[in-house]
Short mmCIF file of C-alpha atoms in Angstrom, two decimals:
data_model
loop_
_atom_site.label_atom_id
_atom_site.label_comp_id
_atom_site.label_asym_id
_atom_site.label_seq_id
_atom_site.Cartn_x
_atom_site.Cartn_y
_atom_site.Cartn_z
CA UNK A 1 -2.81 -13.18 -13.50
CA UNK A 2 -3.51 -9.71 -12.10
CA UNK A 3 -1.77 -6.96 -13.96
CA UNK A 4 -1.74 -3.24 -13.19
CA UNK A 5 0.21 -0.90 -15.45
CA UNK A 6 0.43 2.79 -14.47
CA UNK A 7 1.36 5.49 -16.98
CA UNK A 8 1.34 9.32 -17.22
CA UNK A 9 4.12 10.24 -14.80
CA UNK A 10 6.86 12.74 -15.67
CA UNK A 11 8.43 16.06 -14.69
CA UNK A 12 5.92 18.91 -14.12
CA UNK A 13 6.28 22.46 -12.80
CA UNK A 14 4.71 23.39 -9.49
CA UNK A 15 1.17 24.48 -9.91
CA UNK A 16 0.66 22.47 -13.07
CA UNK A 17 -1.52 19.41 -13.64
CA UNK A 18 -0.97 15.81 -14.59
CA UNK A 19 -3.28 12.86 -15.10
CA UNK A 20 -2.14 9.33 -14.26
CA UNK A 21 -3.72 6.15 -15.68
CA UNK A 22 -3.69 2.55 -14.52
CA UNK A 23 -4.64 -0.17 -17.00
CA UNK A 24 -5.96 -3.33 -15.28
CA UNK A 25 -6.15 -6.95 -16.63
CA UNK A 26 -6.38 -10.43 -15.28
CA UNK A 27 -9.44 -9.79 -13.02
CA UNK A 28 -12.93 -8.45 -13.38
CA UNK A 29 -12.16 -4.76 -13.00
CA UNK A 30 -15.70 -3.59 -12.38
CA UNK A 31 -16.02 -5.84 -9.37
CA UNK A 32 -13.22 -4.23 -7.34
CA UNK A 33 -12.53 -0.96 -5.72
CA UNK A 34 -9.22 0.56 -6.52
CA UNK A 35 -6.53 2.59 -4.60
CA UNK A 36 -3.85 5.04 -5.48
CA UNK A 37 -0.83 4.96 -3.11
CA UNK A 38 2.27 7.05 -3.51
CA UNK A 39 5.91 6.70 -2.13
CA UNK A 40 8.26 9.57 -1.91
CA UNK A 41 11.98 8.70 -2.32
CA UNK A 42 13.24 6.90 0.71
CA UNK A 43 9.97 7.16 2.57
CA UNK A 44 7.17 4.81 3.48
CA UNK A 45 4.09 4.47 1.26
CA UNK A 46 1.32 6.99 1.66
CA UNK A 47 -2.29 6.07 0.87
CA UNK A 48 -3.76 8.69 -1.46
CA UNK A 49 -7.35 7.68 -2.48
CA UNK A 50 -9.86 4.96 -3.09
CA UNK A 51 -12.74 4.58 -5.38
CA UNK A 52 -15.51 2.10 -5.10
CA UNK A 53 -16.07 -0.51 -7.74
CA UNK A 54 -18.93 1.43 -9.38
CA UNK A 55 -17.41 4.88 -8.67
CA UNK A 56 -20.16 5.68 -6.15
CA UNK A 57 -17.88 6.41 -3.26
CA UNK A 58 -14.40 8.13 -3.15
CA UNK A 59 -12.16 8.95 -0.22
CA UNK A 60 -9.01 10.91 -0.18
CA UNK A 61 -5.98 11.72 2.19
CA UNK A 62 -6.14 15.25 3.58
CA UNK A 63 -2.88 16.00 1.81
CA UNK A 64 -4.46 15.77 -1.61
CA UNK A 65 -8.16 16.54 -0.96
CA UNK A 66 -9.46 19.32 -3.26
CA UNK A 67 -6.47 18.90 -5.50
CA UNK A 68 -6.56 15.37 -6.70
CA UNK A 69 -9.51 13.40 -8.25
CA UNK A 70 -9.74 9.69 -8.52
CA UNK A 71 -12.00 8.18 -11.31
CA UNK A 72 -12.51 5.07 -13.35
CA UNK A 73 -13.75 3.84 -16.64
CA UNK A 74 -15.06 0.22 -16.23
CA UNK A 75 -15.59 -0.07 -19.97
CA UNK A 76 -11.86 0.52 -20.47
CA UNK A 77 -10.64 -1.30 -17.35
CA UNK A 78 -8.85 1.78 -16.47
CA UNK A 79 -8.31 3.86 -13.25
CA UNK A 80 -7.31 7.46 -13.28
CA UNK A 81 -5.87 10.12 -10.95
CA UNK A 82 -6.19 13.74 -11.93
CA UNK A 83 -3.60 15.79 -9.98
CA UNK A 84 -4.02 19.60 -10.04
CA UNK A 85 -2.04 22.45 -8.24
CA UNK A 86 1.00 20.06 -7.92
CA UNK A 87 3.52 20.83 -5.28
CA UNK A 88 7.18 19.76 -4.74
CA UNK A 89 6.06 17.54 -1.95
CA UNK A 90 3.90 15.52 -4.34
CA UNK A 91 7.05 14.12 -5.92
CA UNK A 92 6.78 10.37 -5.61
CA UNK A 93 6.28 7.07 -7.29
CA UNK A 94 2.50 6.63 -7.67
CA UNK A 95 1.08 3.12 -7.53
CA UNK A 96 -2.35 1.86 -8.33
CA UNK A 97 -3.43 -1.20 -6.27
CA UNK A 98 -6.49 -3.41 -6.31
CA UNK A 99 -8.72 -3.23 -3.26
CA UNK A 100 -9.18 -6.93 -2.62
CA UNK A 101 -10.11 -8.58 0.68
CA UNK A 102 -11.93 -6.07 2.88
CA UNK A 103 -10.47 -3.18 0.66
CA UNK A 104 -6.85 -4.10 1.46
CA UNK A 105 -4.47 -3.18 -1.40
CA UNK A 106 -3.53 -6.68 -2.45
CA UNK A 107 -2.07 -6.39 -6.00
CA UNK A 108 0.16 -3.35 -6.89
CA UNK A 109 1.41 -2.05 -10.17
CA UNK A 110 5.05 -1.16 -10.85
CA UNK A 111 4.40 2.51 -10.29
CA UNK A 112 5.01 5.74 -12.40
CA UNK A 113 7.26 8.53 -11.20
CA UNK A 114 5.95 12.06 -10.76
CA UNK A 115 8.51 14.78 -10.23
CA UNK A 116 7.44 18.29 -9.45
CA UNK A 117 10.17 20.71 -10.00
CA UNK A 118 10.75 24.09 -11.67
CA UNK B 1 -4.94 9.67 11.79
CA UNK B 2 -3.64 6.52 13.28
CA UNK B 3 0.15 6.48 13.70
CA UNK B 4 2.04 3.26 13.11
CA UNK B 5 5.36 2.74 14.81
CA UNK B 6 7.73 -0.13 13.91
CA UNK B 7 10.68 -1.46 15.68
CA UNK B 8 13.49 -2.07 15.04
CA UNK B 9 14.16 0.26 11.94
CA UNK B 10 16.95 -2.11 10.92
CA UNK B 11 17.44 -5.84 11.44
CA UNK B 12 20.65 -7.53 10.43
CA UNK B 13 19.94 -11.32 10.42
CA UNK B 14 21.98 -14.46 9.68
CA UNK B 15 20.53 -16.67 6.92
CA UNK B 16 18.52 -19.49 8.30
CA UNK B 17 17.93 -17.65 11.54
CA UNK B 18 14.58 -16.18 12.75
CA UNK B 19 13.60 -12.49 12.47
CA UNK B 20 10.92 -10.56 14.23
CA UNK B 21 9.49 -7.08 13.63
CA UNK B 22 7.03 -5.20 15.92
CA UNK B 23 4.40 -2.58 15.03
CA UNK B 24 2.39 -0.50 17.47
CA UNK B 25 -0.61 1.66 16.57
CA UNK B 26 -1.54 4.87 18.34
CA UNK B 27 -5.10 3.49 18.79
CA UNK B 28 -6.87 0.24 18.70
CA UNK B 29 -7.17 -1.32 15.12
CA UNK B 30 -10.33 -3.18 16.13
CA UNK B 31 -13.06 -2.26 13.57
CA UNK B 32 -16.66 -1.81 14.61
CA UNK B 33 -17.32 -5.06 12.74
CA UNK B 34 -15.08 -6.83 15.19
CA UNK B 35 -12.26 -7.50 12.79
CA UNK B 36 -8.59 -6.05 13.17
CA UNK B 37 -7.35 -4.74 9.86
CA UNK B 38 -3.59 -4.94 10.36
CA UNK B 39 -1.50 -5.92 7.41
CA UNK B 40 2.13 -6.52 6.55
CA UNK B 41 3.79 -5.76 3.30
CA UNK B 42 7.27 -6.54 1.84
CA UNK B 43 9.16 -4.22 -0.45
CA UNK B 44 12.20 -5.80 -2.14
CA UNK B 45 14.74 -3.43 -3.72
CA UNK B 46 13.47 -1.70 -6.84
CA UNK B 47 10.01 -3.40 -6.52
CA UNK B 48 6.55 -2.25 -5.49
CA UNK B 49 5.16 -3.33 -2.15
CA UNK B 50 3.75 -6.77 -1.93
CA UNK B 51 0.97 -7.94 0.44
CA UNK B 52 2.24 -10.61 2.86
CA UNK B 53 -0.15 -10.90 5.74
CA UNK B 54 -3.69 -9.45 6.22
CA UNK B 55 -5.91 -9.22 9.16
CA UNK B 56 -3.06 -9.87 11.56
CA UNK B 57 -2.24 -13.46 10.63
CA UNK B 58 -3.64 -14.55 7.28
CA UNK B 59 -1.02 -15.25 4.66
CA UNK B 60 -1.80 -13.80 1.22
CA UNK B 61 -1.69 -15.99 -1.92
CA UNK B 62 1.72 -17.36 -2.64
CA UNK B 63 3.36 -16.21 0.58
CA UNK B 64 5.68 -18.87 2.16
CA UNK B 65 4.58 -20.35 5.44
CA UNK B 66 7.90 -19.16 7.15
CA UNK B 67 6.03 -15.81 7.40
CA UNK B 68 3.59 -15.49 10.29
CA UNK B 69 1.75 -12.60 11.93
CA UNK B 70 0.25 -12.19 15.44
CA UNK B 71 -0.95 -9.62 17.89
CA UNK B 72 -4.15 -7.82 18.95
CA UNK B 73 -5.43 -4.36 19.77
CA UNK B 74 -2.47 -2.09 19.25
CA UNK B 75 0.56 -4.44 19.27
CA UNK B 76 1.48 -6.70 16.49
CA UNK B 77 4.43 -8.84 15.24
CA UNK B 78 5.68 -10.22 11.98
CA UNK B 79 8.00 -13.22 12.36
CA UNK B 80 10.08 -15.01 9.69
CA UNK B 81 11.03 -18.49 10.95
CA UNK B 82 14.19 -18.93 8.86
CA UNK B 83 15.44 -15.95 6.87
CA UNK B 84 16.31 -16.63 3.24
CA UNK B 85 18.26 -14.37 0.84
CA UNK B 86 15.15 -13.39 -1.05
CA UNK B 87 13.63 -11.85 2.17
CA UNK B 88 15.92 -8.89 1.98
CA UNK B 89 14.02 -5.66 1.79
CA UNK B 90 11.89 -3.25 3.77
CA UNK B 91 8.85 -4.41 5.66
CA UNK B 92 5.92 -2.24 6.50
CA UNK B 93 2.86 -2.64 8.74
CA UNK B 94 -0.32 -0.88 7.45
CA UNK B 95 -3.69 -0.53 8.93
CA UNK B 96 -7.00 -0.68 6.96
CA UNK B 97 -9.30 -0.01 9.75
CA UNK B 98 -10.31 3.46 8.75
CA UNK B 99 -9.47 6.06 6.13
CA UNK B 100 -6.75 7.14 5.78
CA UNK B 101 -4.88 3.91 5.77
CA UNK B 102 -1.39 4.58 7.23
CA UNK B 103 1.97 2.76 7.12
CA UNK B 104 4.75 2.29 9.59
CA UNK B 105 8.18 3.81 8.91
CA UNK B 106 9.48 0.46 7.57
CA UNK B 107 12.00 -2.04 8.88
CA UNK B 108 14.95 -2.83 6.63
CA UNK B 109 15.87 -6.57 6.83
CA UNK B 110 19.40 -7.20 5.74
CA UNK B 111 21.75 -10.24 5.86
CA UNK B 112 24.74 -10.08 8.25
#
């Protein structure tokens, strides 16, 4: 079955960096685009970024553009999110999700919590 | 960005009774390819979101047939024919017509 396991979250000071990882299994990772979606406490989810199956295309939400970078290593079945210049408003649970039918996020991981605080 | 607006924000329902949630988009969700990428997700307490319905009315793998979706253009509806205890949670509409994808504010389904 499809499994997505995020890691790398934690408490970080404003202005610092963090890299999240998402280990994928149960499907052919290199065949699928992948998303990052975040959810601040008590709020609706917010789409963050998508990367094509081969890494050839990437799109970002305006709120993270120029600060966050999505990448993948198909040899390791792993998705990444490099987050720089973190702000308090980036505090959220970050989910990776497979981009299935017509790029819709169909399977989601359990998420990793990022807290930006001094 | 497309704004997604859900009503109601809270829906107390009796077990075994139907429930209905509406979602309106600020612009048409019809893609240039002719498809409409409106989706519904369920988030049970303490769990990640789970895809229920994609492209207005298609149930995702493993989703019970008591869930159904309908609508067109800018107005969409999720219906649960007979609410069960496991349906408690927050329901979100989400469009995937263009980047950025955006979500509604969520509708909390609770049992009376």
